[in-house]
Coordinates of C-alpha atoms in Angstrom, one line a residue:
M1 CA 61.2 56.9 -18.5
F2 CA 58.2 57.0 -16.3
F3 CA 56.0 58.4 -19.2
K4 CA 57.3 55.8 -21.6
S5 CA 56.5 53.0 -19.1
Y6 CA 53.1 54.5 -18.3
F7 CA 52.3 54.9 -22.0
T8 CA 53.4 51.3 -22.7
S9 CA 51.1 50.1 -19.8
I10 CA 48.2 52.0 -21.3
L11 CA 48.8 50.4 -24.7
L12 CA 49.0 46.9 -23.1
I13 CA 45.8 47.5 -21.2
G14 CA 44.1 48.7 -24.4
F15 CA 45.4 45.7 -26.3
F16 CA 44.1 43.3 -23.7
L17 CA 40.8 45.1 -23.5
N18 CA 40.4 45.1 -27.2
S19 CA 41.5 41.5 -27.4
S20 CA 38.9 40.7 -24.7
V21 CA 36.2 42.5 -26.6
V22 CA 37.1 40.7 -29.9
T23 CA 37.1 37.4 -28.1
S24 CA 33.8 38.1 -26.5
Q25 CA 32.3 39.1 -29.9
R26 CA 33.7 36.1 -31.6
R27 CA 32.2 33.8 -28.9
A28 CA 28.9 35.6 -29.3
K29 CA 29.0 35.0 -33.0
E30 CA 29.9 31.4 -32.5
S31 CA 27.1 31.0 -30.1
A32 CA 24.7 32.6 -32.5
K33 CA 25.9 30.3 -35.2
I34 CA 25.3 27.3 -33.0
E35 CA 21.8 28.6 -32.1
D36 CA 21.1 29.3 -35.8
S37 CA 22.2 25.9 -36.8
A38 CA 20.0 24.2 -34.2
P39 CA 17.1 22.4 -36.0
L40 CA 13.9 24.3 -36.4
K41 CA 12.1 21.1 -35.7
T42 CA 12.7 17.4 -35.1
T43 CA 10.9 15.0 -37.4
P44 CA 10.7 11.6 -35.9
K45 CA 8.8 9.1 -38.0
L46 CA 6.6 8.2 -35.1
I47 CA 5.7 9.6 -31.7
V48 CA 4.6 7.0 -29.1
G49 CA 2.7 8.4 -26.2
I50 CA 2.5 5.9 -23.3
V51 CA 0.2 6.5 -20.3
V52 CA 0.5 3.9 -17.5
D53 CA -2.8 4.0 -15.6
Q54 CA -2.3 4.6 -11.8
M55 CA 1.5 4.6 -11.9
R56 CA 3.1 6.3 -8.9
Y57 CA 6.6 7.7 -9.4
D58 CA 8.1 5.4 -6.8
Y59 CA 7.2 2.4 -8.9
L60 CA 10.3 3.3 -11.0
T61 CA 12.6 3.3 -8.0
R62 CA 10.9 0.6 -5.8
F63 CA 11.0 -2.1 -8.4
W64 CA 14.2 -0.9 -10.2
N65 CA 16.3 -3.9 -9.3
H66 CA 13.8 -6.2 -10.9
Y67 CA 13.6 -4.4 -14.2
G68 CA 15.6 -5.5 -17.2
D69 CA 18.0 -3.2 -19.2
D70 CA 15.6 -2.6 -22.1
G71 CA 12.3 -1.4 -20.6
F72 CA 12.0 1.2 -17.9
K73 CA 15.8 1.3 -17.5
R74 CA 16.3 2.1 -21.1
L75 CA 13.9 5.0 -21.0
V76 CA 15.5 6.3 -17.8
N77 CA 19.2 5.7 -18.7
E78 CA 19.1 6.8 -22.3
G79 CA 16.2 9.3 -22.1
F80 CA 15.2 12.2 -19.8
N81 CA 13.7 11.6 -16.4
C82 CA 11.5 14.3 -14.8
K83 CA 11.7 13.2 -11.2
N84 CA 9.4 15.9 -9.7
N85 CA 6.5 15.6 -12.1
H86 CA 2.9 16.4 -10.8
F87 CA -0.7 16.7 -11.7
N88 CA -1.6 20.3 -11.1
Y89 CA -5.3 19.8 -10.7
A90 CA -7.9 17.5 -9.0
P91 CA -9.7 15.2 -9.5
T92 CA -6.8 12.9 -10.4
S93 CA -8.7 10.3 -12.3
T94 CA -8.4 8.5 -15.7
G95 CA -10.6 10.7 -17.9
P96 CA -9.1 14.1 -16.8
G97 CA -5.6 12.5 -16.7
H98 CA -5.6 11.4 -20.3
A99 CA -7.2 14.6 -21.5
S100 CA -4.7 16.8 -19.7
V101 CA -1.7 14.8 -21.0
Y102 CA -2.8 15.3 -24.6
T103 CA -4.4 18.8 -24.4
G104 CA -1.6 20.5 -22.4
A105 CA -4.4 21.9 -20.3
T106 CA -6.4 21.2 -17.1
P107 CA -10.1 20.4 -16.6
S108 CA -10.7 24.1 -16.1
I109 CA -10.0 24.4 -19.8
H110 CA -10.6 21.1 -21.5
G111 CA -13.8 20.3 -19.7
I112 CA -13.2 16.7 -18.7
I113 CA -13.8 17.2 -15.0
G114 CA -14.1 13.5 -14.1
N115 CA -14.7 10.0 -15.5
N116 CA -18.4 10.8 -14.8
W117 CA -20.0 14.0 -13.6
Y118 CA -23.3 15.6 -12.9
D119 CA -24.3 17.6 -16.0
K120 CA -26.0 20.8 -14.9
E121 CA -27.7 21.4 -18.3
T122 CA -29.4 18.0 -18.6
D123 CA -29.8 17.3 -14.9
K124 CA -28.2 13.9 -15.4
P125 CA -24.9 12.2 -14.8
V126 CA -22.7 11.9 -17.9
Y127 CA -19.7 9.8 -18.9
C128 CA -16.6 11.5 -20.2
A129 CA -16.5 9.6 -23.6
A130 CA -20.1 8.5 -24.1
D131 CA -21.9 9.6 -27.2
D132 CA -25.3 8.2 -28.2
S133 CA -24.9 9.8 -31.6
Y134 CA -22.6 6.9 -32.7
E135 CA -22.7 3.2 -32.8
T136 CA -20.3 0.3 -32.0
V137 CA -18.1 -1.0 -34.6
G138 CA -17.0 -4.6 -34.2
A139 CA -19.7 -5.8 -31.7
T140 CA -23.4 -5.6 -31.2
T141 CA -23.3 -4.1 -27.7
A142 CA -23.4 -0.4 -26.8
A143 CA -19.8 -0.4 -25.6
G144 CA -18.7 1.5 -28.7
K145 CA -21.1 4.4 -28.5
M146 CA -18.2 6.8 -27.8
S147 CA -16.6 10.0 -29.1
P148 CA -14.4 12.8 -27.7
H149 CA -17.2 15.4 -28.0
R150 CA -17.1 16.5 -24.4
M151 CA -13.5 17.5 -24.6
T152 CA -13.7 21.2 -25.6
V153 CA -10.2 21.8 -27.0
T154 CA -7.7 20.2 -29.3
T155 CA -5.0 17.7 -28.5
I156 CA -1.4 17.3 -29.6
T157 CA -2.6 14.5 -31.8
D158 CA -5.2 16.9 -33.4
Q159 CA -2.4 19.5 -34.0
L160 CA -0.2 16.9 -35.7
R161 CA -3.1 16.0 -38.0
L162 CA -3.8 19.6 -38.8
H163 CA -0.1 20.4 -39.3
T164 CA 0.4 17.6 -41.8
Q165 CA -2.9 18.3 -43.7
M166 CA -4.3 15.1 -42.2
K167 CA -1.5 13.0 -43.7
G168 CA 0.1 12.1 -40.3
K169 CA -1.8 9.1 -38.9
V170 CA -3.1 9.0 -35.3
V171 CA -4.0 5.7 -33.7
A172 CA -5.0 5.3 -30.0
I173 CA -5.2 2.1 -28.1
A174 CA -6.3 1.2 -24.5
L175 CA -8.3 -1.5 -22.7
K176 CA -10.5 1.4 -21.4
D177 CA -12.5 3.4 -24.0
R178 CA -11.7 6.7 -22.4
G179 CA -8.0 5.8 -22.4
A180 CA -8.2 5.7 -26.2
V181 CA -10.9 8.2 -27.2
L182 CA -9.4 11.2 -25.3
P183 CA -5.8 10.8 -26.4
G184 CA -6.8 10.2 -30.0
G185 CA -8.4 13.7 -30.0
H186 CA -11.1 14.8 -32.4
T187 CA -9.4 13.8 -35.6
A188 CA -7.8 10.4 -34.9
N189 CA -7.8 7.9 -37.7
A190 CA -8.7 5.3 -35.2
A191 CA -9.3 4.6 -31.5
Y192 CA -9.7 1.0 -30.2
W193 CA -10.6 -0.4 -26.8
F194 CA -11.1 -3.9 -25.4
L195 CA -14.5 -5.5 -25.0
G196 CA -14.4 -8.1 -22.1
G197 CA -17.2 -10.3 -21.0
G198 CA -17.7 -13.2 -23.3
E199 CA -16.2 -11.3 -26.3
G200 CA -12.5 -10.8 -25.7
K201 CA -11.9 -8.5 -28.7
W202 CA -11.0 -5.0 -29.8
I203 CA -13.8 -2.6 -30.9
S204 CA -14.3 1.0 -32.0
S205 CA -16.9 3.6 -32.8
N206 CA -18.3 4.7 -36.1
Y207 CA -17.1 8.1 -35.1
Y208 CA -13.8 6.8 -36.6
M209 CA -14.8 4.2 -39.1
Q210 CA -17.6 2.1 -40.5
N211 CA -15.9 -1.2 -40.3
L212 CA -12.8 -2.6 -38.5
P213 CA -9.8 -2.8 -40.8
K214 CA -8.7 -6.3 -41.8
W215 CA -5.7 -6.4 -39.5
V216 CA -8.0 -5.8 -36.5
V217 CA -10.5 -8.4 -37.7
D218 CA -7.5 -10.8 -38.1
F219 CA -6.3 -10.1 -34.6
N220 CA -9.7 -10.6 -33.1
S221 CA -10.2 -13.9 -34.9
S222 CA -6.7 -15.2 -33.9
K223 CA -5.9 -17.0 -30.7
V224 CA -3.7 -14.3 -29.4
V225 CA -6.0 -13.3 -26.5
E226 CA -6.9 -17.0 -25.7
K227 CA -3.3 -17.7 -24.7
Y228 CA -3.6 -15.5 -21.6
K229 CA -6.5 -17.6 -20.2
K230 CA -4.0 -19.3 -17.8
P231 CA -3.0 -19.3 -14.2
W232 CA -1.4 -16.0 -13.0
N233 CA 1.7 -16.8 -11.0
T234 CA 4.7 -14.5 -10.3
I235 CA 7.1 -14.2 -13.2
E236 CA 10.0 -14.3 -10.7
D237 CA 10.4 -16.2 -7.4
I238 CA 7.9 -14.6 -5.1
T239 CA 10.4 -14.7 -2.2
S240 CA 12.5 -12.1 -4.2
Y241 CA 9.5 -9.7 -4.1
E242 CA 10.8 -8.0 -1.0
E243 CA 9.6 -4.6 -2.1
S244 CA 6.0 -5.4 -1.3
G245 CA 3.9 -6.7 1.6
P246 CA 3.0 -10.2 2.5
D247 CA 1.0 -12.1 -0.1
N248 CA -1.8 -13.0 2.2
N249 CA -3.2 -10.0 4.0
T250 CA -6.5 -8.3 4.8
Y251 CA -5.8 -5.2 2.6
E252 CA -6.4 -6.9 -0.7
G253 CA -9.6 -7.7 -2.6
L254 CA -10.6 -11.2 -3.7
Y255 CA -11.6 -12.5 -7.1
T256 CA -15.0 -14.0 -6.9
G257 CA -14.4 -17.7 -6.0
E258 CA -11.1 -17.1 -4.1
S259 CA -10.7 -17.5 -0.4
T260 CA -7.3 -15.8 -0.1
P261 CA -5.7 -13.0 -2.3
T262 CA -2.7 -15.2 -2.9
F263 CA -0.6 -16.5 -5.8
P264 CA -1.2 -18.5 -8.0
H265 CA -4.5 -17.1 -9.2
D266 CA -6.3 -19.8 -11.1
L267 CA -7.8 -17.7 -13.9
P268 CA -9.3 -20.6 -15.8
G269 CA -11.0 -21.9 -12.7
L270 CA -12.3 -18.3 -11.9
W271 CA -13.2 -17.5 -15.4
D272 CA -17.0 -17.8 -15.5
K273 CA -17.5 -16.3 -12.0
N274 CA -15.5 -13.2 -13.0
S275 CA -17.1 -12.2 -16.3
K276 CA -14.7 -14.2 -18.4
Y277 CA -12.4 -11.9 -20.5
E278 CA -13.2 -9.1 -18.2
L279 CA -11.0 -10.9 -15.7
L280 CA -7.9 -10.5 -17.9
K281 CA -8.1 -6.7 -17.4
V282 CA -7.5 -7.2 -13.7
T283 CA -4.2 -9.0 -14.4
P284 CA -0.9 -8.0 -16.0
F285 CA -2.1 -10.0 -19.1
G286 CA -4.3 -7.1 -20.0
N287 CA -1.1 -5.0 -20.6
S288 CA 0.4 -7.9 -22.6
I289 CA -2.7 -8.0 -24.8
T290 CA -2.5 -4.2 -25.3
T291 CA 1.2 -4.6 -26.3
D292 CA 0.3 -7.4 -28.8
F293 CA -2.4 -5.2 -30.3
A294 CA -0.1 -2.1 -30.4
I295 CA 2.6 -4.0 -32.3
D296 CA 0.0 -5.2 -34.8
A297 CA -1.3 -1.6 -35.1
I298 CA 2.2 -0.4 -36.0
K299 CA 2.4 -3.1 -38.7
G300 CA -1.2 -3.0 -39.9
E301 CA -1.4 0.8 -40.1
Q302 CA 2.2 1.1 -41.4
L303 CA 3.0 3.7 -38.8
G304 CA 6.4 5.4 -39.0
T305 CA 7.1 4.2 -42.5
D306 CA 7.5 7.5 -44.2
N307 CA 8.8 11.0 -43.5
I308 CA 5.5 12.3 -42.2
T309 CA 5.3 11.9 -38.5
D310 CA 2.6 9.5 -37.2
F311 CA 1.4 9.2 -33.6
L312 CA 0.6 6.1 -31.6
A313 CA -1.1 6.7 -28.2
I314 CA -1.1 3.7 -25.9
S315 CA -2.6 3.4 -22.4
F316 CA -1.8 0.5 -20.2
S317 CA -4.9 0.1 -18.1
S318 CA -4.3 -3.1 -16.2
T319 CA -2.0 -1.4 -13.7
D320 CA -5.0 0.6 -12.6
Y321 CA -7.3 -2.4 -12.3
V322 CA -4.7 -4.4 -10.3
G323 CA -4.0 -1.4 -8.1
H324 CA -7.7 -0.9 -7.3
W325 CA -8.1 -4.6 -6.6
F326 CA -5.0 -5.5 -4.6
G327 CA -3.5 -2.1 -3.5
V328 CA -0.2 -0.4 -4.1
N329 CA 1.8 -2.5 -1.6
S330 CA 0.7 -5.9 -3.0
K331 CA 2.8 -8.7 -4.6
E332 CA 0.3 -8.5 -7.4
I333 CA 1.2 -4.8 -8.3
Q334 CA 4.9 -5.6 -8.1
D335 CA 4.5 -8.6 -10.5
T336 CA 2.3 -6.4 -12.8
Y337 CA 5.1 -3.8 -13.1
I338 CA 7.8 -6.4 -13.7
R339 CA 5.8 -7.9 -16.4
L340 CA 5.0 -4.4 -17.9
D341 CA 8.7 -3.8 -18.0
R342 CA 9.1 -6.8 -20.3
D343 CA 6.2 -5.7 -22.4
L344 CA 7.9 -2.3 -22.8
E345 CA 11.1 -4.0 -23.8
R346 CA 9.2 -6.0 -26.4
L347 CA 7.5 -2.8 -27.8
L348 CA 10.7 -0.8 -27.9
K349 CA 12.6 -3.6 -29.7
Y350 CA 9.8 -3.8 -32.3
L351 CA 10.0 -0.1 -32.8
D352 CA 13.7 -0.4 -33.4
S353 CA 13.2 -3.0 -36.1
K354 CA 10.1 -1.6 -37.7
V355 CA 10.5 2.2 -37.5
G356 CA 14.3 2.3 -36.9
A357 CA 16.4 2.9 -33.8
G358 CA 16.7 6.7 -33.4
E359 CA 13.8 7.4 -35.7
Y360 CA 11.0 7.6 -33.1
T361 CA 10.3 9.6 -29.9
V362 CA 8.6 8.2 -26.8
F363 CA 7.1 9.8 -23.7
L364 CA 5.8 7.8 -20.8
T365 CA 3.7 9.1 -17.9
A366 CA 0.6 8.3 -15.9
D367 CA -2.9 9.6 -15.6
H368 CA -2.7 9.7 -11.8
G369 CA -1.0 8.1 -8.8
A370 CA -2.6 6.2 -5.9
I371 CA -2.8 6.0 -2.1
N372 CA -1.6 3.1 0.0
V373 CA -4.5 1.2 1.5
P374 CA -5.6 3.4 4.5
A375 CA -6.4 0.3 6.5
Y376 CA -2.8 -0.7 6.1
L377 CA -1.5 2.8 6.9
K378 CA -3.7 2.9 10.0
D379 CA -2.2 -0.4 11.2
Q380 CA 1.2 1.3 10.8
R381 CA -0.1 4.2 13.0
I382 CA -0.1 6.6 10.1
P383 CA -3.1 9.0 10.1
S384 CA -5.6 7.6 7.6
G385 CA -9.2 6.5 7.3
Y386 CA -12.4 6.3 5.3
I387 CA -15.2 8.7 4.6
N388 CA -18.6 7.6 5.8
R389 CA -20.7 9.1 3.0
A390 CA -24.1 8.0 4.5
E391 CA -23.2 9.7 7.8
I392 CA -22.1 12.9 6.1
Q393 CA -25.3 13.0 3.9
S394 CA -27.5 12.5 7.0
E395 CA -25.7 15.2 9.0
L396 CA -25.6 17.7 6.2
G397 CA -29.2 17.0 5.3
E398 CA -30.3 17.7 8.9
F399 CA -28.3 20.9 8.9
I400 CA -29.8 22.1 5.6
K401 CA -33.4 21.2 6.7
Y402 CA -32.9 23.2 10.0
K403 CA -31.3 26.1 8.2
Y404 CA -33.4 26.4 5.1
G405 CA -36.4 24.2 5.7
S406 CA -35.7 21.9 2.7
T407 CA -33.0 19.4 1.7
A408 CA -33.9 19.9 -2.0
L409 CA -31.2 22.6 -2.2
I410 CA -28.7 19.8 -3.0
K411 CA -29.0 18.3 -6.5
N412 CA -25.9 16.1 -6.6
Y413 CA -22.8 15.1 -4.8
S414 CA -20.0 13.6 -6.9
N415 CA -16.2 13.9 -7.4
N416 CA -16.0 15.7 -4.0
Q417 CA -18.3 18.4 -5.3
L418 CA -21.7 19.6 -4.1
F419 CA -24.1 20.8 -6.7
L420 CA -26.9 23.1 -5.5
D421 CA -30.3 23.8 -7.0
H422 CA -30.1 27.5 -8.0
K423 CA -33.8 27.7 -8.8
I424 CA -34.8 26.7 -5.3
I425 CA -32.2 29.1 -3.9
Q426 CA -33.8 31.9 -6.0
N427 CA -37.3 30.9 -5.0
L428 CA -36.3 31.0 -1.3
D429 CA -34.9 34.5 -2.0
L430 CA -31.5 33.4 -0.8
N431 CA -28.1 34.7 -1.8
P432 CA -26.1 32.0 -3.6
K433 CA -22.8 33.2 -2.3
E434 CA -24.0 33.1 1.3
V435 CA -25.5 29.7 0.9
Q436 CA -22.2 28.4 -0.5
E437 CA -20.3 29.9 2.4
T438 CA -22.7 28.6 5.0
L439 CA -22.6 25.0 3.6
A440 CA -18.8 25.2 3.2
N441 CA -18.3 26.2 6.8
E442 CA -20.6 23.3 7.9
L443 CA -18.7 20.8 5.8
L444 CA -15.4 22.1 7.1
S445 CA -16.5 21.2 10.6
Y446 CA -16.7 17.6 9.7
N447 CA -13.7 15.6 10.8
T448 CA -12.8 14.0 7.4
F449 CA -12.4 17.2 5.5
E450 CA -9.2 19.3 5.5
K451 CA -10.3 22.2 3.3
V452 CA -13.5 23.4 1.6
Y453 CA -13.9 25.9 -1.2
T454 CA -16.8 27.6 -2.9
A455 CA -17.4 28.3 -6.5
Y456 CA -17.4 32.0 -5.7
Q457 CA -13.8 31.6 -4.4
M458 CA -12.8 29.7 -7.5
R459 CA -14.2 32.3 -9.8
N460 CA -13.0 35.4 -8.0
N461 CA -9.5 34.5 -6.7
E462 CA -6.4 33.4 -8.5
Y463 CA -4.4 30.8 -6.6
T464 CA -0.8 30.1 -7.6
T465 CA 0.4 27.5 -5.0
G466 CA -0.7 24.6 -2.8
I467 CA -4.0 22.8 -2.7
P468 CA -6.2 25.8 -3.7
Y469 CA -4.1 26.1 -6.9
I470 CA -4.7 22.4 -7.7
I471 CA -8.5 22.6 -6.9
Q472 CA -8.9 25.8 -9.1
N473 CA -7.2 24.1 -12.1
G474 CA -9.8 21.3 -11.8
Y475 CA -12.7 23.8 -11.5
N476 CA -14.6 24.4 -14.7
M477 CA -17.0 27.3 -14.6
K478 CA -19.6 25.7 -16.7
R479 CA -19.4 22.1 -15.4
S480 CA -18.1 22.1 -11.8
G481 CA -20.1 22.2 -8.6
D482 CA -20.9 24.9 -6.0
I483 CA -18.8 23.6 -3.2
L484 CA -15.6 21.6 -3.4
V485 CA -14.3 19.5 -0.5
V486 CA -10.8 18.3 0.1
P487 CA -10.5 15.2 2.3
K488 CA -7.6 15.1 4.8
P489 CA -4.4 13.3 3.7
G490 CA -4.9 9.6 4.0
I491 CA -8.7 9.8 4.0
I492 CA -10.6 8.3 1.1
D493 CA -14.1 7.4 0.0
Y494 CA -13.5 3.8 -1.0
S495 CA -13.7 0.1 0.1
K496 CA -11.5 -1.2 3.0
T497 CA -9.4 -3.2 0.4
G498 CA -7.4 -2.0 -2.6
S499 CA -6.1 1.5 -3.5
T500 CA -7.8 4.4 -5.1
H501 CA -7.0 8.0 -6.3
G502 CA -8.7 11.2 -7.2
S503 CA -7.5 13.7 -4.6
A504 CA -5.3 16.7 -4.7
Q505 CA -2.8 15.1 -2.3
I506 CA 0.7 14.4 -3.4
Y507 CA 0.4 10.6 -3.5
D508 CA -2.2 11.1 -6.3
T509 CA -0.3 13.9 -8.1
H510 CA 3.3 12.6 -8.2
T511 CA 3.8 10.5 -11.3
P512 CA 6.6 9.6 -13.7
L513 CA 7.5 11.5 -16.8
L514 CA 10.1 10.1 -19.2
F515 CA 11.1 11.2 -22.6
Y516 CA 13.2 9.1 -25.0
G517 CA 14.4 9.0 -28.6
K518 CA 14.8 11.4 -31.4
G519 CA 15.2 15.0 -30.4
I520 CA 15.6 14.2 -26.7
I521 CA 18.6 15.1 -24.6
P522 CA 19.5 12.3 -22.1
G523 CA 19.5 13.5 -18.5
S524 CA 17.1 14.3 -15.6
T525 CA 15.8 17.1 -13.5
A526 CA 14.4 17.5 -10.0
L527 CA 12.7 20.8 -10.9
R528 CA 9.0 20.7 -10.9
T529 CA 7.2 19.8 -14.1
E530 CA 3.5 19.4 -14.6
I531 CA 1.3 17.2 -16.7
P532 CA 0.1 20.0 -19.0
D533 CA 3.8 20.6 -20.0
I534 CA 3.9 17.3 -22.0
A535 CA 1.9 18.4 -25.0
P536 CA 3.7 21.7 -25.6
T537 CA 7.0 19.9 -25.2
I538 CA 6.1 17.5 -28.0
A539 CA 4.7 20.4 -30.1
T540 CA 8.0 22.3 -29.7
L541 CA 10.0 19.2 -30.7
L542 CA 7.8 18.8 -33.8
G543 CA 7.7 22.5 -34.6
I544 CA 3.9 22.5 -34.7
A545 CA 1.2 24.6 -33.1
F546 CA 0.3 24.0 -29.4
P547 CA -3.1 22.5 -28.7
N548 CA -5.5 25.5 -28.6
G549 CA -6.2 25.3 -24.8
T550 CA -2.6 24.8 -23.7
T551 CA -1.6 26.2 -20.3
G552 CA 1.5 24.2 -19.8
K553 CA 5.0 25.2 -20.9
P554 CA 7.7 23.3 -22.9
I555 CA 10.2 21.5 -20.7
T556 CA 13.3 23.0 -22.3
Q557 CA 15.9 20.8 -20.6
V558 CA 14.4 17.8 -22.5
L559 CA 14.9 19.1 -26.1
E560 CA 18.0 19.1 -28.2

């Protein structure tokens, strides 16, 4: 009886084990089938890349209750929100920001190390998008002498063009030339930017075209821009703007002709004293003009009307102008974002009607964040302050003259980088590494600097975390300086009014990243993502090659 019971137990165990194996195998096969049936690629009719210039992540949360359901909230609630998204390099400024979003790389790779920088080969400062080889299209000024030639790698927009045998259209739009030229990449069909002053129209470069297309000419000759020459008052009751500071304070800049930085701002009355149409850039109306033009571009270029994916790159620049002028805690910045939310709603609804709901994919991010006005922080007893550049130059000059007998060792100081004259160093029979270390130690003794690194350190070490990791990703061996300084948190080189950016500190690196639309899984993550992850994520979604300098990784949680 015992043997019979024992034998039966063995059979039962064997049965359950076999059954478990079979079940496990069946589940594995089902899982494989699911994976096999997953789409090789997603084919939206249109990709819309949106960069909001100088957008801190907390602008999403801070002004949330003022947003409507179909702008930022639609992107967050129906899309994917990367809550812990950061720039992984410095300087955090517009040119490098746009280049990094679209190349999937950092300045160490793509070469755009600032908006402007000292060029060691020509011994002159250069602008990131300037190119005297080309002429302006649409105006008689030099404002269109631009191209992406200083960006040394491809963009996601280039890769789309290459993948589709140049059939997929790429159009890039921004008030700022660099906000259009760099996202458009080397192969864009068109890039357009806004000419202010007495012009008030959109222009381009003959890098892209010989003449403006009819739809642009029609836009420029219409009265669309003129309607924004009006007083700027808050779009909602100003007393409801409890998420920002007092309207009248000493931390904000003034338009020329104003006595207080308060609403309403009489734009028609201030027009001539503030360069006419240039004034619109420093108001939320600049974003509305950009939206108007983007909608006309979708229609005029017939974007998203066939099965070959097109790409529209939009940069909203006025948020940066307003932030610089009035600061991140101003009523003006709050009103600008509430109005931008309505412009986004208008854009998304047009995409629904023209391209088709569910037929397009959007990502929204920023090119950098911004610091709260240090003068305001100081009044709140938060450590902060301003760099006295003249004092530092004088003190450093005296040190160099005492140590080496000549101040000619320094060729340039810009973007928190010191460039040395290596010919003079060689003539004085000095060791470049030792000179770098000596000057770095001297600068580190100055009260405003937290950290100082040398080019030798950047070239010979590999940093993986913290500030040195961020500095190294911004260091380009051919273009960057010999000594790189990091101001203390809260310390900036700027005026006493308005906000700025550019540092490796977290208030400049933490920016929003939202994905929405076709091929995107709704959700969110608090895991760290980085700006160079955007381009490979879009490339993976489309099933195309990554930009050729990519260092970022696809954000897998985002994709279906």
